[in-house]
Coordinates of C-alpha atoms in Angstrom, one line a residue:
X1 CA 56.9 65.3 44.2
X2 CA 54.7 64.0 41.8
X3 CA 55.5 60.9 40.2
X4 CA 54.3 58.8 38.0
X5 CA 55.3 54.8 37.3
X6 CA 54.7 53.6 33.6
X7 CA 55.4 50.4 32.4
X8 CA 54.0 48.0 34.7
X9 CA 51.4 45.5 35.3
X10 CA 49.7 47.2 37.6
X11 CA 49.4 47.6 41.2
X12 CA 47.9 45.4 43.5
X13 CA 49.1 43.0 40.7
X14 CA 46.2 40.1 40.7
X15 CA 49.5 38.5 38.3
X16 CA 52.4 40.2 38.0
X17 CA 55.7 39.0 38.6
X18 CA 58.3 40.9 39.8
X19 CA 58.0 44.5 38.3
X20 CA 55.2 45.4 40.0
X21 CA 55.3 43.4 43.0
X22 CA 58.7 46.5 43.3
X23 CA 56.7 49.2 42.7
X24 CA 54.0 48.8 44.0
X25 CA 57.1 48.3 47.3
X26 CA 58.2 51.4 45.8
X27 CA 54.6 53.3 45.4
X28 CA 53.5 52.8 48.7
X29 CA 56.8 53.6 50.6
X30 CA 56.9 57.2 48.4
X31 CA 53.3 57.3 49.9
X32 CA 54.0 56.8 53.2
X33 CA 57.1 59.3 53.2
X34 CA 54.7 62.3 51.7
X35 CA 54.7 62.6 47.9
X36 CA 51.9 61.9 45.7
X37 CA 51.7 58.5 43.6
X38 CA 50.2 58.0 40.3
X39 CA 50.6 54.4 38.9
X40 CA 49.1 53.6 35.3
X41 CA 48.3 49.9 34.9
X42 CA 47.0 47.4 33.3
X43 CA 42.6 46.0 33.7
X44 CA 43.2 42.9 33.2
X45 CA 45.5 42.1 35.4
X46 CA 44.4 44.4 39.5
X47 CA 41.4 43.4 41.2
X48 CA 39.1 47.2 40.4
X49 CA 37.6 47.7 37.5
X50 CA 36.4 51.4 37.6
X51 CA 38.8 54.4 35.5
X52 CA 40.9 55.7 38.9
X53 CA 41.0 54.5 41.9
X54 CA 42.9 54.9 45.4
X55 CA 45.4 51.7 46.6
X56 CA 46.3 52.3 50.8
X57 CA 47.0 56.4 48.7
X58 CA 48.4 55.2 46.2
X59 CA 46.6 57.3 42.4
X60 CA 46.0 53.7 40.6
X61 CA 44.7 54.8 36.6
X62 CA 43.5 52.4 34.7
X63 CA 44.4 53.1 30.6
X64 CA 43.1 50.8 27.5
X65 CA 44.8 48.4 25.3
X66 CA 44.6 46.0 23.7
X67 CA 45.0 42.2 25.1
X68 CA 47.8 41.2 22.2
X69 CA 50.9 39.5 22.4
X70 CA 53.1 42.2 21.1
X71 CA 50.6 45.4 21.3
X72 CA 49.3 45.0 25.1
X73 CA 52.4 46.1 26.3
X74 CA 53.5 49.2 23.9
X75 CA 50.1 50.0 23.9
X76 CA 49.5 50.6 26.9
X77 CA 52.5 52.1 27.7
X78 CA 52.0 55.0 24.5
X79 CA 48.8 56.3 26.3
X80 CA 50.9 56.5 29.7
X81 CA 53.5 59.0 27.7
X82 CA 51.6 61.0 26.1
X83 CA 48.8 61.3 29.2
X84 CA 51.9 61.4 31.7
X85 CA 53.4 64.7 29.3
X86 CA 49.8 66.8 29.8
X87 CA 49.8 66.1 34.5
X88 CA 52.9 68.9 35.7
X89 CA 54.8 65.3 37.1
X90 CA 58.1 66.4 38.6
X91 CA 59.4 62.4 38.2
X92 CA 58.0 60.3 35.2
X93 CA 59.6 56.7 36.1
X94 CA 59.6 54.1 33.5
X95 CA 59.7 50.3 34.0
X96 CA 62.1 47.7 31.8
X97 CA 63.6 48.6 28.9
X98 CA 60.4 47.2 27.1
X99 CA 58.1 49.9 28.0
X100 CA 61.3 52.9 28.8
X101 CA 61.4 53.0 24.2
X102 CA 58.8 55.5 24.3
X103 CA 60.0 57.5 27.0
X104 CA 60.9 60.0 24.3
X105 CA 56.6 61.6 24.2
X106 CA 57.0 62.8 28.1
X107 CA 61.2 64.0 27.0
X108 CA 59.8 65.6 24.5
X109 CA 56.3 67.6 25.9
X110 CA 56.7 67.2 29.3
X111 CA 59.1 68.6 31.9
X112 CA 59.3 65.8 34.3
X113 CA 62.3 64.1 35.2
X114 CA 62.9 61.2 33.3
X115 CA 63.3 58.2 35.1
X116 CA 64.2 54.0 34.2
X117 CA 64.9 51.7 36.0
X118 CA 66.9 48.5 34.2
X119 CA 65.6 45.7 35.7
X120 CA 67.5 43.1 33.2
X121 CA 67.8 41.7 30.1
X122 CA 64.6 41.0 28.9
X123 CA 65.6 40.0 25.5
X124 CA 66.9 36.8 26.9
X125 CA 63.9 35.7 27.7
X126 CA 62.4 32.1 25.6
X127 CA 58.9 33.9 24.9
X128 CA 60.1 36.4 22.9
X129 CA 61.0 35.9 18.9
X130 CA 63.6 37.5 16.7
X131 CA 62.0 40.3 15.6
X132 CA 60.4 41.4 19.1
X133 CA 64.7 40.0 20.7
X134 CA 65.5 42.8 17.9
X135 CA 62.9 45.2 19.4
X136 CA 64.1 45.0 23.0
X137 CA 68.0 45.1 22.0
X138 CA 67.1 48.6 20.8
X139 CA 64.7 49.5 23.9
X140 CA 68.1 49.1 25.5
X141 CA 69.7 51.4 23.3
X142 CA 67.1 53.3 24.3
X143 CA 66.9 53.3 27.9
X144 CA 69.9 54.3 28.1
X145 CA 69.9 57.5 26.5
X146 CA 67.0 58.6 27.1
X147 CA 65.9 58.7 30.1
X148 CA 67.7 61.8 32.5
X149 CA 68.6 58.8 35.0
X150 CA 68.3 55.1 35.3
X151 CA 68.7 53.0 38.1
X152 CA 69.2 49.7 38.1
X153 CA 68.3 46.4 40.6
X154 CA 71.1 44.6 40.7
X155 CA 75.1 45.6 40.9
X156 CA 75.3 42.5 38.1
X157 CA 73.7 45.4 35.5
X158 CA 75.5 48.6 36.6
X159 CA 78.5 47.2 35.9
X160 CA 77.3 45.7 32.6
X161 CA 75.4 49.2 31.7
X162 CA 79.2 50.6 32.2
X163 CA 81.2 48.2 30.1
X164 CA 78.7 48.0 27.5
X165 CA 77.8 52.1 26.6
X166 CA 80.7 53.7 29.6
X167 CA 77.4 54.8 31.2
X168 CA 77.6 56.0 34.8
X169 CA 74.5 54.4 36.2
X170 CA 72.6 54.1 39.6
X171 CA 72.5 51.0 41.6
X172 CA 69.6 51.2 44.0
X173 CA 69.1 47.1 45.6
X174 CA 65.9 45.3 44.5
X175 CA 63.2 45.3 47.6
X176 CA 62.1 43.2 49.8
X177 CA 59.4 43.6 52.9
X178 CA 60.7 42.3 55.8
X179 CA 59.3 38.9 57.6
X180 CA 58.7 38.9 61.5
X181 CA 60.4 35.4 62.4
X182 CA 59.3 31.9 62.3
X183 CA 56.3 31.4 64.6
X184 CA 55.8 27.8 64.5
X185 CA 52.3 28.2 66.8
X186 CA 51.2 30.6 64.1
X187 CA 47.2 29.5 63.7
X188 CA 47.4 31.3 60.6
X189 CA 49.8 30.0 59.2
X190 CA 49.2 26.3 60.3
X191 CA 45.3 26.7 58.2
X192 CA 47.6 28.0 54.9
X193 CA 49.8 25.0 55.6
X194 CA 46.9 22.4 56.0
X195 CA 44.7 23.8 53.5
X196 CA 47.3 21.8 51.6
X197 CA 48.4 19.2 53.8
X198 CA 51.8 20.4 54.6
X199 CA 53.6 21.0 57.7
X200 CA 56.0 23.2 58.9
X201 CA 59.7 22.3 57.4
X202 CA 58.6 19.8 55.4
X203 CA 59.2 20.6 51.2
X204 CA 60.8 22.9 49.3
X205 CA 59.4 26.1 48.0
X206 CA 59.5 27.6 45.2
X207 CA 57.7 30.9 43.5
X208 CA 57.4 32.8 40.0
X209 CA 55.6 32.9 37.1
X210 CA 54.9 30.4 34.5
X211 CA 58.1 31.6 32.0
X212 CA 59.6 29.0 30.6
X213 CA 63.2 31.2 31.6
X214 CA 62.6 30.5 35.3
X215 CA 63.6 26.9 35.1
X216 CA 60.2 25.6 37.1
X217 CA 60.9 22.4 34.4
X218 CA 64.8 22.1 35.8
X219 CA 62.9 22.0 39.5
X220 CA 60.2 19.0 38.4
X221 CA 63.0 17.1 36.9
X222 CA 65.0 17.2 39.8
X223 CA 62.5 16.8 42.5
X224 CA 61.0 13.7 40.4
X225 CA 64.5 12.2 40.7
X226 CA 65.1 12.4 44.5
X227 CA 65.0 8.8 46.7
X228 CA 61.4 7.4 47.6
X229 CA 61.7 8.4 50.6
X230 CA 62.7 12.1 50.7
X231 CA 59.8 12.8 48.2
X232 CA 57.3 10.9 51.0
X233 CA 59.2 13.1 53.5
X234 CA 60.0 16.7 51.9
X235 CA 57.0 17.6 48.9
X236 CA 57.5 20.4 47.1
X237 CA 55.5 23.7 47.2
X238 CA 55.1 25.8 43.5
X239 CA 53.1 29.1 43.9
X240 CA 52.2 31.1 40.8
X241 CA 50.9 30.2 37.7
X242 CA 50.7 31.5 34.1
X243 CA 50.7 36.0 34.4
X244 CA 49.3 36.4 31.2
X245 CA 47.2 33.8 28.5
X246 CA 50.8 33.6 26.4
X247 CA 53.1 30.8 28.5
X248 CA 49.8 29.7 29.0
X249 CA 51.1 26.4 27.3
X250 CA 54.4 26.4 29.5
X251 CA 51.8 25.6 32.4
X252 CA 50.5 23.1 31.0
X253 CA 53.9 21.3 30.4
X254 CA 55.2 21.4 34.2
X255 CA 50.7 19.9 35.1
X256 CA 51.9 17.4 32.7
X257 CA 55.1 16.7 33.7
X258 CA 54.1 16.8 37.7
X259 CA 51.3 13.8 37.0
X260 CA 51.8 10.5 38.8
X261 CA 53.9 12.9 41.8
X262 CA 50.8 13.2 44.4
X263 CA 53.8 15.5 46.8
X264 CA 54.2 18.4 43.3
X265 CA 52.2 21.3 44.7
X266 CA 50.4 23.9 42.3
X267 CA 49.1 25.8 44.9
X268 CA 48.0 29.2 42.2
X269 CA 49.1 33.1 42.6
X270 CA 49.4 33.9 46.3
X271 CA 50.5 37.2 48.3
X272 CA 50.0 39.2 51.6
X273 CA 49.7 37.7 54.4
X274 CA 49.2 34.0 52.5
X275 CA 52.5 34.1 50.9
X276 CA 54.6 34.4 53.9
X277 CA 52.9 31.4 55.7
X278 CA 54.4 29.8 52.9
X279 CA 58.0 31.3 52.9
X280 CA 58.5 31.7 56.4
X281 CA 57.5 27.4 57.4
X282 CA 59.6 26.6 54.1
X283 CA 62.3 24.3 54.3
X284 CA 64.7 26.1 51.7
X285 CA 63.2 27.7 48.6
X286 CA 64.9 27.1 45.0
X287 CA 65.8 29.4 42.0
X288 CA 66.3 27.7 38.8
X289 CA 66.5 30.4 36.9
X290 CA 69.0 30.4 33.9
X291 CA 68.2 34.5 33.8
X292 CA 67.2 37.4 36.4
X293 CA 68.2 40.9 37.4
X294 CA 67.7 40.8 41.2
X295 CA 64.9 37.7 42.1
X296 CA 61.8 38.8 44.8
X297 CA 61.1 35.5 45.9
X298 CA 64.9 34.9 46.2
X299 CA 65.1 37.7 48.7
X300 CA 61.7 36.6 50.2
X301 CA 63.3 33.0 51.1
X302 CA 66.3 34.7 52.9
X303 CA 64.2 37.8 54.6
X304 CA 61.9 35.0 55.8
X305 CA 65.1 33.0 57.4
X306 CA 64.9 30.2 54.6
X307 CA 68.2 29.4 52.5
X308 CA 67.6 29.4 48.7
X309 CA 69.3 27.0 46.8
X310 CA 70.4 28.7 43.5
X311 CA 71.2 28.6 39.5
X312 CA 74.8 29.7 39.8
X313 CA 73.9 33.0 37.0
X314 CA 75.6 35.7 39.1
X315 CA 72.8 37.6 40.4
X316 CA 71.6 35.1 42.2
X317 CA 75.9 34.5 42.9
X318 CA 75.7 38.7 43.8
X319 CA 73.5 37.7 46.6
X320 CA 74.6 34.2 48.0
X321 CA 78.3 35.8 48.1
X322 CA 77.1 38.9 50.0
X323 CA 75.4 36.8 52.8
X324 CA 78.6 34.7 53.4
X325 CA 82.5 34.5 50.6
X326 CA 83.3 30.5 52.8
X327 CA 83.2 29.0 48.8
X328 CA 81.4 25.8 50.4
X329 CA 78.3 28.2 51.3
X330 CA 78.8 28.3 47.6
X331 CA 78.6 25.3 46.3
X332 CA 76.5 23.9 48.5
X333 CA 73.5 25.8 48.0
X334 CA 74.1 26.7 44.0
X335 CA 74.9 25.2 41.1
X336 CA 74.4 25.4 36.8
X337 CA 70.9 23.6 37.2
X338 CA 71.3 22.5 33.6
X339 CA 72.7 19.7 35.1
X340 CA 70.4 17.2 36.5
X341 CA 72.2 14.8 38.1
X342 CA 74.1 17.8 39.9
X343 CA 70.9 20.0 41.1
X344 CA 69.4 16.5 42.4
X345 CA 72.5 15.2 43.6
X346 CA 73.6 19.3 45.7
X347 CA 69.6 18.7 47.3
X348 CA 69.1 15.4 47.9
X349 CA 72.8 16.6 50.2
X350 CA 70.4 19.6 51.9
X351 CA 67.5 17.2 52.8
X352 CA 70.0 14.9 54.7
X353 CA 71.7 17.8 56.6
X354 CA 69.0 19.8 59.1
X355 CA 71.6 21.0 60.4
X356 CA 73.7 22.6 57.6
X357 CA 70.6 24.4 56.5
X358 CA 68.8 25.9 60.3
X359 CA 72.9 27.3 61.0
X360 CA 72.4 29.1 57.3
X361 CA 68.7 30.0 57.7
X362 CA 70.2 31.9 61.5
X363 CA 72.3 33.6 59.3
X364 CA 70.5 35.4 56.6
X365 CA 67.7 37.3 58.1
X366 CA 69.7 39.5 59.1
X367 CA 72.3 40.7 56.8
X368 CA 69.3 40.2 54.5
X369 CA 67.1 43.0 55.5
X370 CA 69.8 45.5 56.5
X371 CA 70.9 45.5 53.2
X372 CA 67.4 44.9 50.4
X373 CA 64.5 46.3 53.4
X374 CA 62.4 48.7 52.4
X375 CA 62.8 51.5 54.5
X376 CA 65.9 51.4 54.3
X377 CA 66.3 52.1 50.7
X378 CA 63.0 54.5 49.4
X379 CA 65.2 57.2 51.0
X380 CA 68.1 56.4 48.0
X381 CA 65.4 56.7 45.8
X382 CA 64.7 60.4 47.3
X383 CA 68.1 61.3 47.0
X384 CA 68.4 60.0 43.8
X385 CA 64.5 62.2 42.7
X386 CA 65.5 65.8 44.4
X387 CA 69.5 65.2 42.4
X388 CA 67.9 65.5 39.5
X389 CA 65.0 68.1 40.5
X390 CA 68.1 70.4 42.3
X391 CA 70.6 70.1 39.6
X392 CA 67.1 71.2 37.2
X393 CA 66.6 74.0 39.3
X394 CA 70.2 74.9 39.1
X395 CA 70.6 75.4 35.3
X396 CA 66.8 77.2 35.0
X397 CA 68.2 79.8 37.1
X398 CA 72.3 79.8 34.8
X399 CA 69.6 79.8 32.1
X400 CA 67.7 82.7 33.8
X401 CA 70.4 85.5 34.6

């Protein structure tokens, strides 16, 4: 199959979020399975400057745009949609509800089957104003009805679409690259940690884009309220940064909040083996986001065998319940993080009970890898794409006859 992806910033991404990681892993998996894959990208966010290039077998094509908060993604998606409409793809796969609003273009001009992945309800994100929120809500409706098929990455979103729109969509869970077991003697991991003065299992980890709905400010407040003895023993490591110039103000706010706390460490964006080293050596991971589809960083922490403490939104609790229905587990590893006292108290409790953290770390890894490992998910996409094409072929034969 010839498959194109539209709506992501690009791969390999210098900056980006869950959508970029999702597209990169899905594209690489499809190439390994023998398919031809093109990813449309914005030059500002990838590591290469050529108009088009090959990345591990994936054809990456840069198209121009105007780098403006409100026009950047829309204009790039418009140009990608027009270009893809005349490239003889079998599948054109849109990412997120905003870009999918333009999926009508290849639906009209192309014979390709149009797919869309509904990652999350983007209008819930704090960065958007009233007009943008309205556009995204309209885009959600268009996402449900324009593509030939819609995929969601969480059962919560699948249920939401069924209840709101009476539409059945495909659920294929968010994927995660499986990590090898923790190896304290690994010299590369030691070098990564030593650069920031870190010791294995002596830091709390947070990995995120710096946007306010991710709740990073709540994590910093929580850490500042921990007893001094724990702040001296455990550092708070925050990996990530502003994914665009439009969220720089929030990054500056976070750094201002952390002033005077020498054990709050900002590392900037990390990826690949370096990011894996941070995950595998963390004591616990925290995910305080108030809005998610299904967090890749959360799955990565579990794949590394590191328990995560999460904000108790439905999308996060869904993952915890897959691991265990034990109400004590849910209680120990989640709360409403807006309640600063409870948030601090729960993290304080986990820091006091390393045996509990170690116990759940061992349980978590195997379950997550079996359900969310990309090697198990790629065949599901092949089936969805293939079924859609087969149905189209079957209908054509009927009309011809």
